Amino acid sequence: MAFLAFAPLALVLAAQAELPPVPAPEAPVVQPEPAEPPAVDNEIIEGRRRPDYTEPLPEEVTQTNEGAVRAPPPEAFPVDQVPIPDRWRLIESLGVVKERWWDPYNQNTYKGDRPINPEKVKWLPITGDDWFFVVNAVSDTVFEPRTFPIPVGVQTTERPGSLDVFGKDASYVLSQTFIVGAALLKGSTAYKPPNIEYRVTLAANFNYVDVPERRVLFVEPSKPTHRFDHFVGVQEAFVDYHFRNVSDRYDFDSVRIGIQPFQADFRGFLFNDNQLGVRFFGTRDNNRFQYNFGGFWRLEKDTNSGLNAVLQTPRDDFVFFANAYRQDFLVPALTSQLTFVWNVNREADDIQIDDNGFPVRPALLGTLRGRDYDAFYIGYNADGRIGRVNLTGSAYYVFGEDRNSFFTDRPADISAYFAAVEASYDKDWMRFRLSAAYASGDGDPYDDTETGYDAIFENPVFAGADTSYWIRQTIPFAGGGRVISVNGRNGILNSLRSSKEQGQSNFNNPGLMLLGAGADFDLTPELRLSTNANHLWFENTGTLQALRNEGSIPKSIGWDLSAAAIWRPKATQNIVFRLSGAALVSGKGFDDLFTSLGNPGTYYSVLANVILSY
C-alpha cells in the first residue's frame, strides 16, 4: 500500500488512461407548450356546428353573372365531384337500369335518354355519339254530353209538332285523337339547345256527334242529326338549326323552319297554334333575356277536328311577329314580355265552304261581302310572382284598317283593347285564384271605327280553361247572322265569327267582361280538385242590337260554374283521368238572345277525358 501511495506520477496517469471516461451529467430537457390546442370535432352532433366557427371556403369560382339579383353562395359549387362523360354507359355498366323500349319511366333510347349507336343504324346518315332519337305518343279520349241553344226553322226541325225558334238542346260528342311524333336531334340538351333537330308529329282524330235537330251538323236538312268523321293532320314538321352559342352559359341563336307550335303570350290569348312559318329565336344574359321574331303562313284547318289540312292551299292570311322576354323585370321573380304582331289578311275574294257545307268566308253577317284587313297588335304580358302572390297578366291594343266593313261596305279603322289578369295564392296544398278579363266592344257599328277586340287564334289557359262552360262550348248566334257563333270553342272572346279555325277576325263584336274566382286542392299527390265561378257580361251590345234589329239587349250573360277532378294514378303526366262538370246559369242578356218555350235557364256541360302519354 505504501508502494502504491508513493508511486511515481507517471504510473498513476498510466493507470487512469486505461479506465473508461466518466460521462458528464446531461442537462434536463424542457418540453415547450403546444403552439395550438388539439383539433376539435366541429360537428360532434350531425347538423350542428361549434359556435364562432366558420368552415374554410372552397377555391374561388369565377362568376360571370353580372346583374343577377343574388349570386349563389360558394357552398353551391361542389368541389368533391368530378363530371363523368357518357353517364348512360356508366349506368349500363353498373347494371342500374336495363333498358326496355316500352318503359317510359326509366332510361330509354327512344325517349332521348341515351344516344343512338351508329353501328346499329348504319342506314341513318349520322356520325358521332351525340345523336338522339325521341318518340312521343299520346292518346286523348273525350266524351262530352252538353246542352246549348239550338236554333231551328220550319224546314229543319226534327219534331214538326213542337215548332219554335229554338229546338231541343241536348247533344253529345265522342272524340278520340292519337298523336305520334318523332324527333332526331344532335347534341346533349341537358344544358344547351340541340345543334340541329328534325321533328314530325301526326295526329289522327275520330269523332262522333249526335244532336237533336237538323241543319246543325250539315247544311242539307235531308241529312241525319248524327255524324261520324275522321281526319289525319300534320301538326309538326320542322327543322331547328342552332347557329351559335354566344356565351359560356350557352346563350344562343337558332332558327326553326316548318310547321311548328307558337304561343304569342304566356296564356294563349292572342295566337296559340301550330302553323307553317319561320321563327328566329335565342337568349342573352344567362337566359334572362329571350327573343322571337318571324312569320307564319296560316294553313287551312279541317272543319270537324281542327287539325292542319296540309293538302289544301294555305290561306291568304299571314302573321308577322316579334317579342322579347326579360326575367326579373319589373320586379324580381316576374318575367315581362313585349309583343308586336301584324296580321295581314287578303281573303276578300276567297269564298270558303267548310266540310259540312256551311259558308265560313266571308261570314254571313251584314252585307255578306268579303274583307281584307291589316291588324297591328301591341302587347305587354307578365308571368311570375310578386312575393307570395302568383301573377299572370296580358294587355293588348289593336289598331289598323278593315278595308270593307260588313256594316257599311266602307273602310273602317280598327281600335280595340284587351286586358286579362289572374292572381293566385298558395296555402299548403291549396291554391286560391282570382281572374278578370276585359275586351272592348263596338258601340256604334256604323261610325267607320271598329272597337270590338278580336284575337287571331286564341286558346287561353285562363279562368277555369276548358273546364269552363263558356270557354269550352260554342254558342250559335241566331236571328241576325247565319252560321255565326257568339263565342268560339276553346276561347273566351265574343267575336261573332263563323269559325275560329276557318273564319276571319271580326272587330265588330260586343266584347266581354269577366270576373271570376277559383281554387285548386291537391288532396293527394295523385288527386286534384279544381273549382271555378265566373260572371260574364257583354261589354257593349250595340252590335247585337244592330244585327238583331232590337232596341236594347241587356249585358249580363250569366254565371259560369265548373268543377273538375284530375287523377294521376302514377303521380306523373303519363296517365291522366279528368272528370269535370260545368253549368251556365243564364243572365238577362243571354235570355234575351235565346228566349224559347221551355228554356231551362241553365245549360250544362260534362267532360270525361283520359290522356295516355309515352
XYZ file of C-alpha atoms in Angstrom, residues 29-500:
472
model
C -34.905 18.503 -21.393
C -37.653 21.127 -21.109
C -40.831 20.442 -23.251
C -42.382 23.688 -24.654
C -46.200 24.181 -24.574
C -48.026 23.230 -27.798
C -48.416 26.061 -30.333
C -52.241 25.469 -30.701
C -54.897 23.453 -28.897
C -55.668 19.990 -30.132
C -58.153 19.645 -33.003
C -61.805 19.799 -32.050
C -64.569 17.984 -33.901
C -66.630 20.869 -35.272
C -69.674 18.699 -35.894
C -69.948 16.493 -32.846
C -73.687 16.328 -33.452
C -74.820 15.984 -37.075
C -76.380 19.148 -38.367
C -74.856 21.381 -35.664
C -71.595 23.276 -35.538
C -69.392 24.817 -32.883
C -70.232 28.471 -32.169
C -67.972 31.068 -33.779
C -66.608 28.518 -36.236
C -66.644 29.147 -39.988
C -65.730 26.395 -42.390
C -62.938 27.168 -44.850
C -64.337 28.287 -48.187
C -63.569 26.389 -51.386
C -61.377 27.872 -54.047
C -62.737 30.981 -55.727
C -65.081 30.325 -58.645
C -65.406 32.861 -61.443
C -68.997 34.078 -61.520
C -69.945 35.683 -64.874
C -73.488 36.560 -63.961
C -73.411 40.327 -63.870
C -76.645 41.962 -62.866
C -78.066 38.909 -61.139
C -80.449 39.582 -58.288
C -78.457 37.378 -55.931
C -75.256 35.455 -56.603
C -75.174 31.834 -55.368
C -73.101 31.200 -52.206
C -69.720 29.473 -52.551
C -71.141 26.316 -50.985
C -73.372 25.933 -54.054
C -70.345 24.921 -56.138
C -69.301 21.338 -55.296
C -65.585 20.658 -55.003
C -65.724 16.939 -54.290
C -67.414 15.825 -57.519
C -65.869 15.005 -60.863
C -68.006 15.108 -64.007
C -68.118 11.796 -65.860
C -68.903 11.780 -69.591
C -71.320 9.282 -71.105
C -73.308 8.734 -67.916
C -75.651 6.377 -69.796
C -72.754 3.962 -70.421
C -71.724 4.158 -66.768
C -75.258 3.283 -65.647
C -75.375 0.418 -68.107
C -72.024 -0.939 -66.881
C -73.212 -0.843 -63.280
C -76.407 -2.634 -64.239
C -78.530 0.024 -62.536
C -81.042 0.223 -65.393
C -81.849 -2.350 -68.039
C -83.478 -0.674 -70.996
C -86.928 -1.735 -72.174
C -88.288 0.053 -75.221
C -91.833 0.197 -73.845
C -90.844 1.643 -70.439
C -91.353 5.449 -70.329
C -90.336 5.789 -66.668
C -86.674 4.704 -66.838
C -83.724 5.378 -69.114
C -84.755 4.700 -72.682
C -83.097 5.346 -76.027
C -86.480 6.043 -77.609
C -87.097 8.872 -75.135
C -83.782 10.527 -75.911
C -82.159 9.491 -72.616
C -79.300 7.720 -74.383
C -77.552 8.433 -77.683
C -78.031 6.359 -80.800
C -75.386 3.731 -81.548
C -74.427 4.469 -85.198
C -73.315 0.863 -85.663
C -76.863 -0.364 -85.096
C -78.472 2.086 -87.533
C -75.989 2.324 -90.360
C -78.764 3.392 -92.711
C -79.018 6.730 -90.851
C -76.659 9.421 -92.233
C -75.230 10.284 -88.809
C -71.747 10.246 -87.328
C -70.599 10.699 -83.761
C -72.039 9.607 -80.445
C -74.246 12.626 -79.702
C -77.322 11.905 -81.853
C -80.564 11.235 -80.012
C -83.938 9.827 -81.108
C -87.157 10.836 -79.340
C -90.568 9.224 -79.834
C -93.732 10.515 -78.212
C -97.252 9.117 -78.411
C -100.485 10.420 -76.907
C -103.996 9.012 -76.757
C -106.636 11.636 -75.933
C -110.192 10.348 -75.366
C -113.109 12.738 -74.800
C -116.754 12.026 -74.015
C -118.830 15.188 -73.668
C -122.579 15.456 -73.123
C -123.768 19.071 -73.214
C -126.730 21.374 -73.793
C -126.789 24.691 -75.657
C -129.416 26.733 -77.535
C -130.031 25.239 -80.982
C -131.903 27.450 -83.479
C -134.329 25.714 -85.851
C -136.554 26.680 -88.797
C -139.782 25.369 -90.254
C -137.987 23.131 -92.726
C -135.337 21.850 -90.336
C -136.992 20.698 -87.138
C -136.856 17.031 -86.162
C -140.288 17.275 -84.431
C -142.864 19.228 -86.509
C -145.327 19.180 -83.635
C -143.069 21.289 -81.406
C -142.025 24.143 -83.667
C -140.232 27.029 -82.005
C -137.355 29.399 -82.628
C -135.124 27.020 -80.671
C -135.327 23.252 -80.507
C -134.091 20.626 -78.073
C -130.710 21.462 -76.631
C -129.115 18.147 -75.551
C -126.273 16.602 -77.570
C -123.055 14.695 -77.039
C -119.621 14.319 -78.603
C -117.238 11.367 -78.575
C -113.737 12.162 -79.828
C -110.605 10.042 -79.982
C -107.260 11.550 -81.002
C -103.979 9.683 -81.469
C -100.814 11.784 -81.682
C -97.496 10.266 -82.746
C -94.299 12.263 -83.061
C -90.615 11.580 -83.635
C -87.506 13.732 -83.478
C -83.871 13.223 -84.451
C -81.518 15.695 -82.784
C -77.802 16.247 -82.347
C -76.189 17.441 -79.149
C -76.646 16.843 -75.454
C -79.540 19.079 -74.403
C -79.110 18.990 -70.613
C -77.572 22.482 -70.538
C -77.799 23.764 -74.115
C -80.139 23.590 -77.123
C -79.573 20.901 -79.779
C -77.243 21.646 -82.669
C -79.930 20.510 -85.103
C -83.331 18.896 -84.732
C -85.703 17.237 -87.195
C -89.259 16.683 -85.904
C -92.525 15.310 -87.359
C -95.827 14.922 -85.497
C -99.041 13.476 -86.930
C -102.480 13.496 -85.307
C -105.425 11.252 -86.228
C -108.869 12.197 -84.957
C -112.075 10.150 -84.950
C -115.222 11.930 -83.788
C -118.900 11.119 -83.454
C -121.545 13.771 -82.749
C -125.260 13.397 -82.078
C -127.610 16.417 -81.890
C -131.418 16.613 -81.687
C -132.036 18.980 -84.616
C -131.301 19.109 -88.350
C -129.010 21.586 -90.118
C -126.702 21.691 -87.120
C -124.159 19.180 -88.419
C -124.878 19.500 -92.161
C -126.255 22.303 -94.288
C -128.685 19.928 -96.024
C -131.851 19.349 -93.973
C -132.152 15.902 -95.563
C -129.053 14.609 -93.769
C -129.294 12.963 -90.342
C -128.693 14.528 -86.953
C -125.587 12.480 -86.231
C -122.178 12.398 -87.866
C -119.035 10.264 -87.799
C -115.870 11.815 -89.201
C -112.132 11.192 -89.195
C -109.054 13.107 -90.275
C -105.243 12.948 -90.152
C -103.359 16.216 -89.750
C -99.696 17.241 -89.751
C -99.174 19.197 -86.545
C -95.373 19.456 -86.633
C -92.838 19.127 -89.444
C -89.821 21.369 -88.896
C -86.063 21.685 -88.875
C -84.447 23.519 -85.955
C -80.895 24.722 -86.631
C -78.579 26.077 -83.932
C -76.424 28.869 -85.347
C -74.109 29.504 -82.412
C -73.545 29.863 -78.699
C -72.747 33.423 -77.659
C -71.615 32.867 -74.050
C -70.145 30.216 -71.780
C -73.631 29.854 -70.268
C -74.945 28.651 -73.648
C -76.860 31.738 -74.698
C -77.644 31.037 -78.336
C -79.201 31.968 -81.691
C -81.363 29.448 -83.599
C -83.869 29.220 -86.438
C -86.853 26.889 -86.884
C -88.464 26.340 -90.295
C -91.675 24.429 -90.980
C -94.948 23.588 -89.219
C -94.294 24.367 -85.562
C -96.093 25.372 -82.359
C -96.083 29.016 -81.359
C -97.675 30.880 -78.460
C -97.558 34.667 -78.634
C -98.036 35.176 -74.882
C -97.944 33.189 -71.647
C -101.611 32.121 -71.592
C -102.503 31.924 -75.288
C -104.771 34.968 -75.509
C -103.686 36.214 -78.951
C -102.192 33.446 -81.081
C -101.635 29.862 -79.956
C -101.427 27.387 -82.813
C -99.291 25.025 -84.901
C -98.641 26.804 -88.181
C -96.266 26.922 -91.150
C -93.571 29.533 -90.695
C -90.037 30.666 -89.949
C -89.005 31.648 -86.445
C -85.694 33.079 -85.254
C -85.144 32.855 -81.513
C -82.443 32.918 -78.872
C -81.289 34.084 -75.447
C -78.848 36.516 -73.852
C -77.573 37.372 -70.359
C -77.657 33.821 -68.984
C -81.131 33.190 -70.409
C -82.570 36.207 -68.613
C -83.362 37.816 -71.984
C -85.165 35.890 -74.743
C -86.362 36.946 -78.172
C -88.505 35.652 -81.063
C -89.254 37.079 -84.465
C -90.535 35.633 -87.727
C -93.706 34.964 -89.660
C -96.396 32.345 -90.344
C -98.449 31.471 -93.387
C -101.684 30.132 -91.927
C -102.811 26.672 -93.004
C -106.409 25.653 -93.589
C -107.971 23.571 -90.813
C -110.156 20.509 -91.005
C -113.669 21.585 -90.042
C -114.585 18.901 -87.507
C -111.234 18.049 -85.925
C -109.425 21.412 -86.063
C -106.245 19.716 -87.344
C -103.999 21.141 -90.059
C -105.151 20.295 -93.598
C -101.801 20.393 -95.409
C -103.238 19.078 -98.702
C -105.287 22.266 -99.106
C -103.826 25.547 -100.316
C -102.769 27.727 -97.375
C -104.853 30.767 -96.611
C -104.093 34.303 -97.752
C -103.582 35.131 -94.092
C -100.148 35.956 -92.678
C -98.879 36.638 -89.168
C -95.613 38.514 -88.563
C -94.384 38.847 -85.006
C -91.569 39.984 -82.732
C -91.400 39.650 -78.975
C -88.860 39.905 -76.186
C -88.832 38.462 -72.663
C -86.953 39.785 -69.653
C -86.741 37.880 -66.377
C -86.849 39.716 -63.039
C -88.479 42.764 -64.609
C -90.245 44.893 -63.341
C -89.724 43.149 -60.005
C -87.674 40.071 -59.066
C -89.325 36.728 -59.948
C -91.564 38.376 -62.580
C -90.935 37.844 -66.301
C -92.094 40.641 -68.595
C -92.757 40.345 -72.313
C -93.310 42.916 -75.050
C -95.077 41.703 -78.195
C -95.734 43.148 -81.634
C -97.876 41.183 -84.138
C -99.068 42.139 -87.616
C -101.954 40.118 -89.082
C -102.165 40.568 -92.859
C -105.413 39.146 -94.286
C -106.108 39.209 -98.023
C -109.170 36.956 -98.314
C -111.707 39.424 -99.693
C -112.045 37.384 -102.898
C -111.895 33.995 -101.172
C -115.180 32.098 -100.824
C -114.677 29.178 -98.473
C -117.238 26.462 -97.686
C -116.453 24.116 -94.812
C -116.638 20.317 -94.933
C -120.252 20.332 -93.703
C -121.444 22.697 -96.432
C -121.634 25.908 -94.373
C -120.061 29.161 -95.670
C -117.229 30.385 -93.413
C -115.545 33.068 -95.582
C -116.946 35.629 -95.923
C -119.024 35.454 -92.766
C -122.776 35.621 -93.329
C -123.169 38.923 -91.493
C -124.304 42.347 -92.704
C -123.663 42.861 -96.413
C -122.154 39.359 -96.810
C -119.126 40.725 -98.681
C -115.505 39.660 -98.426
C -112.945 41.626 -96.413
C -109.248 42.431 -96.362
C -107.697 43.855 -93.221
C -104.439 44.744 -91.505
C -104.437 44.419 -87.722
C -101.449 45.502 -85.625
C -101.254 44.217 -82.026
C -99.044 45.789 -79.367
C -98.994 43.958 -76.070
C -97.415 43.641 -72.660
C -97.526 40.317 -70.800
C -96.239 39.289 -67.387
C -95.892 35.962 -65.622
C -94.300 35.062 -62.298
C -94.886 36.155 -58.743
C -94.754 39.196 -56.501
C -93.909 37.966 -53.040
C -96.311 35.134 -52.219
C -98.768 36.058 -54.969
C -98.553 34.260 -58.325
C -99.469 36.637 -61.138
C -100.228 36.402 -64.855
C -101.385 39.357 -66.899
C -101.865 40.478 -70.524
C -102.772 43.773 -72.156
C -103.196 44.369 -75.910
C -104.094 47.282 -78.111
C -105.009 46.506 -81.719
C -105.192 49.098 -84.477
C -105.253 49.028 -88.260
C -107.740 49.092 -91.114
C -110.636 46.912 -92.219
C -110.865 47.507 -95.976
C -114.579 46.694 -96.161
C -116.710 46.773 -93.013
C -119.660 44.392 -93.385
C -121.970 47.034 -91.854
C -121.133 49.901 -94.243
C -119.126 48.444 -97.167
C -116.623 51.217 -96.458
C -113.108 51.130 -94.991
C -113.064 51.367 -91.211
C -110.342 51.993 -88.676
C -109.634 49.315 -86.080
C -109.066 50.445 -82.495
C -109.733 47.989 -79.657
C -108.384 46.897 -76.283
C -107.959 43.734 -74.261
C -106.708 43.054 -70.739
C -106.688 39.986 -68.513
C -105.137 39.199 -65.159
C -105.116 36.150 -62.909
C -103.663 36.168 -59.398
C -103.331 33.154 -57.110
C -102.119 32.478 -53.593
C -100.769 29.156 -52.311
C -101.567 27.914 -48.826
C -100.163 24.462 -48.119
C -101.978 22.115 -50.519
C -104.466 24.760 -51.685
C -104.318 27.465 -54.337
C -106.878 30.269 -54.494
C -107.364 32.207 -57.748
C -108.958 35.481 -58.859
C -109.495 36.225 -62.564
C -110.598 39.262 -64.547
C -110.787 39.989 -68.272
C -111.939 42.905 -70.410
C -112.337 43.016 -74.197
C -113.733 46.233 -75.663
C -116.934 46.053 -77.702
C -118.213 48.107 -80.623
C -120.928 50.543 -79.544
C -121.664 52.034 -82.977
C -121.078 49.647 -85.902
C -121.828 52.395 -88.477
C -119.241 55.006 -87.436
C -116.313 53.725 -89.544
C -114.369 52.749 -86.402
C -114.394 49.131 -85.233
C -113.739 48.929 -81.499
C -114.604 45.295 -80.774
C -111.467 43.348 -79.790
C -110.730 40.044 -81.516
C -107.693 37.752 -81.472
C -106.054 35.832 -84.316
C -106.355 32.298 -82.888
C -106.929 32.166 -79.141
C -106.516 29.066 -76.965
C -106.428 30.546 -73.462
C -105.492 28.738 -70.263
C -107.450 31.062 -68.031
C -110.416 31.294 -65.639
C -111.027 27.561 -65.492
C -109.701 26.835 -69.001
C -111.593 24.142 -70.915
C -113.453 23.054 -67.771
C -115.418 26.303 -68.067
C -118.723 26.123 -69.942
C -118.239 29.417 -71.809
C -114.677 28.578 -72.849
C -115.477 25.047 -73.998
C -118.873 25.418 -75.700
C -119.749 27.276 -78.900
C -122.963 29.299 -78.644
C -124.693 29.923 -82.013
C -125.876 33.446 -82.810
C -129.416 33.200 -84.152
C -131.509 35.931 -85.720
C -129.059 38.375 -87.295
C -126.357 36.081 -88.572
C -126.340 32.690 -90.235
C -123.756 30.068 -89.238
C -122.252 32.561 -86.792
C -121.278 31.884 -83.183
C -121.315 34.317 -80.292
C -118.092 32.798 -78.990
C -115.702 30.110 -80.200
C -114.745 26.735 -78.787
C -111.694 26.954 -76.514
C -111.953 30.730 -76.370
C -113.353 33.468 -74.167
C -113.970 36.268 -76.702
C -117.426 37.134 -78.050
C -116.130 37.670 -81.571
C -119.198 36.781 -83.736
C -117.099 34.678 -86.113
C -118.154 31.885 -88.432
C -115.303 29.744 -87.122
C -112.167 30.276 -85.100
